[in-house]
Coordinates of C-alpha atoms in Angstrom, one line a residue:
M1 CA 133.7 -76.2 87.6
V2 CA 131.2 -76.1 90.5
S3 CA 132.3 -78.0 93.6
N4 CA 129.7 -80.3 95.1
A5 CA 132.2 -81.1 97.9
M6 CA 131.6 -79.6 101.3
N7 CA 134.1 -79.1 104.1
L8 CA 132.6 -80.4 107.4
D9 CA 133.6 -77.1 109.1
E10 CA 131.2 -75.3 106.7
F11 CA 128.1 -76.9 108.1
I12 CA 128.9 -78.4 111.5
E13 CA 128.0 -75.0 113.0
V14 CA 125.0 -74.5 110.7
D15 CA 126.4 -71.5 108.9
D16 CA 123.8 -70.0 106.5
A17 CA 126.4 -68.8 104.0
A18 CA 128.9 -71.2 102.3
Q19 CA 132.5 -70.2 102.6
P20 CA 134.5 -70.3 99.3
L21 CA 137.0 -73.1 98.9
E22 CA 140.6 -72.0 98.7
N23 CA 142.7 -73.0 95.8
D24 CA 145.4 -74.5 98.0
D25 CA 142.9 -77.1 99.2
G26 CA 143.4 -79.0 96.0
Y27 CA 140.3 -77.8 94.2
S28 CA 140.0 -76.6 90.7
T29 CA 139.1 -72.9 90.3
G30 CA 135.5 -72.1 89.6
P31 CA 132.3 -70.6 91.0
E32 CA 131.4 -70.6 94.7
S33 CA 130.6 -73.9 96.2
D34 CA 126.8 -74.8 96.3
T35 CA 127.1 -75.9 100.0
T36 CA 124.3 -73.6 101.1
S37 CA 121.7 -75.4 99.1
V38 CA 122.4 -78.8 100.6
T39 CA 123.4 -77.9 104.1
S40 CA 119.9 -78.5 105.6
S41 CA 119.7 -81.8 103.7
I42 CA 123.0 -83.0 105.1
R43 CA 122.0 -82.4 108.7
R44 CA 118.7 -84.4 108.4
H45 CA 118.5 -88.2 108.4
V46 CA 116.0 -90.7 107.1
K47 CA 114.5 -93.2 109.6
E48 CA 113.7 -96.6 108.3
N49 CA 113.3 -100.0 110.1
G50 CA 114.5 -98.4 113.3
R51 CA 117.7 -97.2 111.8
T52 CA 118.8 -93.8 110.3
Y53 CA 120.3 -93.3 106.9
H54 CA 121.8 -90.3 105.1
H55 CA 119.4 -87.7 103.6
Y56 CA 121.8 -86.1 101.2
K57 CA 121.6 -88.2 98.0
E58 CA 119.0 -90.3 99.8
G59 CA 119.0 -94.0 99.0
K60 CA 122.4 -94.0 97.4
Y61 CA 124.2 -95.7 100.3
L62 CA 122.4 -98.7 101.7
V63 CA 124.1 -98.7 105.1
P64 CA 122.8 -96.7 108.1
N65 CA 124.7 -93.8 109.8
D66 CA 123.3 -94.0 113.3
E67 CA 125.2 -94.4 116.6
A68 CA 125.2 -98.2 116.4
E69 CA 126.7 -98.1 112.9
R70 CA 129.3 -95.6 114.0
D71 CA 130.3 -97.9 116.8
R72 CA 130.5 -100.8 114.3
L73 CA 132.7 -98.9 111.9
D74 CA 135.1 -97.9 114.6
F75 CA 135.3 -101.5 115.9
Y76 CA 135.7 -102.9 112.4
H77 CA 138.7 -100.6 112.0
A78 CA 140.2 -102.5 114.9
V79 CA 139.4 -105.8 113.2
Q80 CA 141.2 -104.6 110.0
L81 CA 144.2 -103.6 112.0
A82 CA 144.3 -107.0 113.7
I83 CA 144.2 -108.7 110.2
L84 CA 146.8 -106.4 108.8
K85 CA 149.0 -106.7 111.9
D86 CA 148.5 -103.0 112.8
Q87 CA 149.2 -101.6 109.4
L88 CA 146.8 -98.9 108.0
Y89 CA 147.6 -99.8 104.4
L90 CA 149.7 -102.1 102.2
A91 CA 150.7 -99.9 99.3
P92 CA 154.4 -98.8 99.4
I93 CA 153.7 -95.1 99.8
G94 CA 157.0 -94.2 101.5
D95 CA 157.6 -92.2 104.6
N96 CA 156.5 -88.8 103.5
P97 CA 153.2 -88.6 101.7
Q98 CA 151.9 -85.0 101.7
R99 CA 148.3 -85.3 100.4
I100 CA 146.1 -88.2 101.3
L101 CA 142.5 -88.8 100.3
D102 CA 140.2 -91.2 102.2
C103 CA 137.1 -92.1 100.1
G104 CA 134.0 -93.1 102.1
T105 CA 135.7 -92.0 105.3
G106 CA 132.7 -93.0 107.6
T107 CA 133.6 -91.9 111.1
G108 CA 136.9 -90.7 109.9
I109 CA 138.9 -93.0 112.1
W110 CA 141.3 -94.2 109.3
A111 CA 141.9 -90.6 108.2
L112 CA 142.6 -89.5 111.8
D113 CA 145.1 -92.4 112.3
M114 CA 146.8 -91.5 109.0
A115 CA 147.0 -87.8 110.1
D116 CA 148.6 -88.9 113.4
K117 CA 151.1 -91.1 111.6
F118 CA 152.0 -88.5 109.0
P119 CA 151.6 -85.1 110.8
S120 CA 153.1 -83.2 107.9
A121 CA 150.5 -84.6 105.5
A122 CA 147.1 -83.0 104.6
V123 CA 144.4 -85.7 105.0
T124 CA 141.0 -85.3 103.4
G125 CA 138.1 -87.6 104.2
V126 CA 135.0 -87.6 102.0
D127 CA 131.6 -89.3 102.7
L128 CA 127.9 -88.9 102.0
S129 CA 127.1 -88.7 105.8
A130 CA 128.2 -86.0 108.2
I131 CA 129.1 -88.4 111.0
Q132 CA 132.8 -87.3 111.5
P133 CA 134.0 -85.7 114.7
E134 CA 134.0 -81.9 115.0
W135 CA 137.4 -81.7 116.8
V136 CA 140.2 -83.2 114.7
F137 CA 143.9 -82.9 114.1
P138 CA 144.8 -79.7 112.3
N139 CA 146.0 -81.6 109.3
V140 CA 142.6 -83.3 108.7
K141 CA 139.4 -82.0 107.1
F142 CA 136.2 -83.8 106.3
E143 CA 133.9 -83.1 103.3
I144 CA 130.5 -84.4 102.2
D145 CA 130.2 -85.4 98.5
D146 CA 129.1 -88.1 96.2
L147 CA 132.3 -89.7 94.8
D148 CA 130.4 -91.3 91.9
Q149 CA 130.3 -87.8 90.4
D150 CA 133.2 -86.0 88.8
W151 CA 135.7 -85.1 91.5
T152 CA 136.6 -81.4 91.9
F153 CA 140.1 -81.8 93.2
Q154 CA 143.1 -80.8 91.2
E155 CA 144.5 -83.4 88.8
D156 CA 147.8 -85.1 89.6
Y157 CA 147.3 -84.1 93.2
F158 CA 147.2 -86.9 95.8
D159 CA 150.1 -89.0 97.0
F160 CA 147.7 -91.7 98.2
I161 CA 144.0 -92.3 97.5
H162 CA 142.4 -94.8 99.9
V163 CA 138.9 -96.4 99.8
R164 CA 137.6 -99.1 102.3
Q165 CA 134.3 -100.8 102.8
M166 CA 132.3 -98.7 100.3
F167 CA 130.6 -101.3 98.2
T168 CA 127.1 -99.7 98.0
G169 CA 128.5 -96.2 97.7
I170 CA 130.0 -96.9 94.3
R171 CA 127.8 -97.7 91.3
D172 CA 130.3 -96.9 88.5
Y173 CA 133.5 -98.8 89.4
P174 CA 135.4 -98.1 86.2
G175 CA 134.6 -94.4 86.4
F176 CA 135.7 -94.4 90.1
L177 CA 139.0 -96.0 89.3
Q178 CA 139.5 -93.5 86.5
Q179 CA 138.9 -90.6 88.9
M180 CA 141.4 -92.1 91.2
Y181 CA 143.9 -92.2 88.4
K182 CA 143.1 -88.6 87.3
H183 CA 143.6 -87.1 90.7
A184 CA 146.6 -89.2 91.9
K185 CA 149.9 -87.5 91.4
P186 CA 152.5 -89.2 89.1
G187 CA 154.2 -91.8 91.3
G188 CA 151.2 -91.7 93.7
Y189 CA 149.3 -94.8 94.9
F190 CA 145.7 -95.9 95.2
E191 CA 144.5 -98.7 97.6
F192 CA 141.1 -100.3 97.5
A193 CA 140.1 -102.5 100.5
E194 CA 136.9 -104.5 100.7
S195 CA 135.4 -107.6 102.4
G196 CA 134.6 -110.3 99.9
F197 CA 130.9 -111.0 99.2
M198 CA 131.3 -114.8 99.0
L199 CA 131.5 -117.0 102.1
H200 CA 133.9 -119.9 102.0
S201 CA 134.6 -123.0 104.0
D202 CA 137.6 -125.4 103.6
D203 CA 135.9 -128.4 105.2
G204 CA 132.3 -128.4 104.0
T205 CA 130.8 -127.1 107.2
L206 CA 129.2 -124.1 105.4
T207 CA 126.0 -125.2 103.7
P208 CA 122.9 -123.4 102.4
E209 CA 121.1 -124.6 105.5
T210 CA 123.3 -122.7 107.9
K211 CA 121.9 -119.4 109.0
I212 CA 124.9 -117.4 107.9
G213 CA 125.0 -119.1 104.5
Y214 CA 121.3 -118.3 104.0
M215 CA 121.8 -114.7 105.0
F216 CA 124.7 -114.2 102.6
E217 CA 122.7 -115.7 99.7
R218 CA 119.7 -113.4 100.4
F219 CA 122.1 -110.5 100.6
R220 CA 123.6 -111.3 97.2
E221 CA 120.2 -111.8 95.6
C222 CA 118.9 -108.4 96.9
A223 CA 122.1 -106.6 95.9
E224 CA 121.6 -107.9 92.4
K225 CA 118.0 -106.6 92.3
A226 CA 119.2 -103.3 93.7
G227 CA 121.7 -102.9 90.9
V228 CA 124.6 -102.9 93.4
S229 CA 127.8 -104.4 92.0
L230 CA 129.8 -106.7 94.2
P231 CA 133.2 -106.8 92.4
E232 CA 135.9 -109.4 93.0
P233 CA 139.4 -108.1 93.6
E234 CA 140.5 -109.4 90.2
E235 CA 137.9 -107.2 88.5
V236 CA 139.0 -104.2 90.5
A237 CA 142.6 -104.9 89.5
E238 CA 141.7 -105.1 85.9
M239 CA 139.7 -101.8 86.1
A240 CA 142.7 -100.2 87.8
T241 CA 145.0 -101.4 85.0
D242 CA 142.6 -100.2 82.4
A243 CA 142.6 -96.8 84.1
G244 CA 146.4 -96.6 83.7
F245 CA 147.8 -97.8 87.1
V246 CA 150.8 -100.0 87.0
D247 CA 152.3 -102.5 89.5
V248 CA 148.8 -103.4 90.5
K249 CA 148.8 -106.0 93.3
I250 CA 146.1 -108.1 95.0
V251 CA 146.4 -109.2 98.7
K252 CA 143.8 -111.5 100.2
M253 CA 143.5 -112.4 103.9
K254 CA 141.0 -114.7 105.7
Q255 CA 138.4 -113.1 107.7
P256 CA 136.7 -115.8 109.9
W257 CA 133.2 -115.5 111.1
G258 CA 133.4 -116.7 114.7
A259 CA 136.0 -118.1 117.0
W260 CA 136.4 -121.5 115.3
P261 CA 140.0 -121.2 113.9
K262 CA 142.8 -123.1 115.6
D263 CA 145.4 -120.5 114.8
K264 CA 145.6 -118.1 117.8
R265 CA 145.7 -114.9 115.8
L266 CA 142.9 -115.9 113.5
K267 CA 140.8 -117.1 116.5
H268 CA 141.3 -113.6 117.9
V269 CA 140.2 -112.0 114.6
G270 CA 137.2 -114.4 114.5
R271 CA 136.1 -113.3 117.9
M272 CA 136.3 -109.7 116.8
C273 CA 134.4 -110.4 113.6
A274 CA 131.7 -112.2 115.7
A275 CA 131.4 -109.1 117.9
V276 CA 131.0 -106.9 114.8
G277 CA 128.5 -109.4 113.5
D278 CA 126.0 -108.8 116.2
Q279 CA 122.4 -108.3 115.1
H280 CA 122.9 -104.5 114.6
G281 CA 126.0 -105.1 112.6
I282 CA 124.4 -107.6 110.2
E283 CA 121.3 -105.5 109.9
A284 CA 123.5 -102.6 108.8
F285 CA 124.5 -104.4 105.6
C286 CA 121.3 -106.4 105.0
L287 CA 118.2 -104.8 106.3
A288 CA 117.7 -102.0 103.7
L289 CA 118.4 -104.4 100.9
F290 CA 116.0 -107.0 102.3
T291 CA 113.1 -104.6 102.8
R292 CA 113.6 -102.4 99.8
F293 CA 114.5 -105.0 97.2
G294 CA 113.8 -108.4 98.7
G295 CA 110.1 -108.1 99.4
M296 CA 110.6 -108.7 103.1
T297 CA 108.9 -107.0 106.0
E298 CA 111.0 -105.4 108.7
E299 CA 110.3 -108.3 111.0
E300 CA 111.3 -110.9 108.3
G301 CA 114.5 -109.1 107.5
K302 CA 115.5 -108.7 111.2
K303 CA 114.7 -112.4 111.8
I304 CA 117.2 -113.5 109.2
C305 CA 119.8 -111.1 110.6
A306 CA 119.2 -112.2 114.2
E307 CA 119.5 -115.9 113.4
A308 CA 122.7 -115.4 111.4
S309 CA 124.2 -113.4 114.2
R310 CA 123.2 -116.0 116.8
E311 CA 124.9 -118.7 114.8
I312 CA 128.1 -116.6 114.6
Q313 CA 128.1 -115.8 118.3
T314 CA 127.2 -119.2 119.7
T315 CA 128.5 -122.0 117.4
T316 CA 132.0 -123.1 116.3
H317 CA 131.0 -125.9 114.0
V318 CA 130.4 -123.7 111.0
H319 CA 133.9 -122.8 109.7
A320 CA 132.9 -119.9 107.5
Y321 CA 135.1 -117.1 106.3
N322 CA 135.2 -114.4 103.7
E323 CA 138.3 -112.7 102.3
L324 CA 139.4 -109.2 103.2
W325 CA 141.2 -108.1 100.0
H326 CA 143.3 -105.1 99.2
V327 CA 144.1 -104.0 95.6
Y328 CA 146.7 -101.3 95.2
G329 CA 148.8 -99.8 92.4
R330 CA 150.9 -96.8 91.3
K331 CA 150.3 -94.0 88.8
P332 CA 153.3 -93.9 86.4
E333 CA 155.7 -91.0 86.5
K334 CA 155.3 -88.6 83.6
P335 CA 157.9 -89.1 80.9

């Protein structure tokens, strides 16, 4: 089997020749990696609407990879820690996982935190964009690959497979869960974390006339036109069960948009979400969808994002929230 995955070390220094992947890295045996043919593509970016996007598998992931987006990803990691009360995961993976895979690793911040927490574990982060740091803990490595393709890791290998905030990067969700199952070791866990794509309000203050409500509706419409699935946690849990996982659990937590909650902790989370939801943050999710699939100009798309951001930042009368949900489960032990 030919490996499409690329270790970040193989191209961060612009080597002309790809280095063969060692068997003890968890890869199946097979011909030399085709890293060389895509190295130059990985290092280039596509500029659109004032943002940059990945060039390797161009158009696959609809969120930018520029400095503003990297800052947003790192700050949103802090938001998730605040919601999860400083936990990096919810699955009961035990105290000694040895092989951890982070799908859609982004800046690699979750993978780095896990490597720090479990120094004896080998942590691998995979993404389409080469935006991870060059200097990392010795037990971390980053690779560039499209996880919608067949994975080239060994079967029954990982103690824990994690994915977070990767909604436009996955087009075949059943296949993705099946790959997780195939490459998790017996007794190992997966965890799938995502922000819900429906806004809610418990008191009727969210209406179609609100700027954030309008933005979310346009987002959902354009995602449908783009063929991007926006699964609910119950659907992910069902797909995980169909793949073979057992003890599948769903955990949902409120993620308020703005500092409107009375609860002190949720108000703090809401303030953080408002900071993440500045114009650049909202544009990150919406702008490519708006201009590529919604028939909008760059100016029209940015106007919708700016108005929604302003409402989040300056008002407390719209009590809107979505749900941060985690789905996790276990691969059964072999008989």
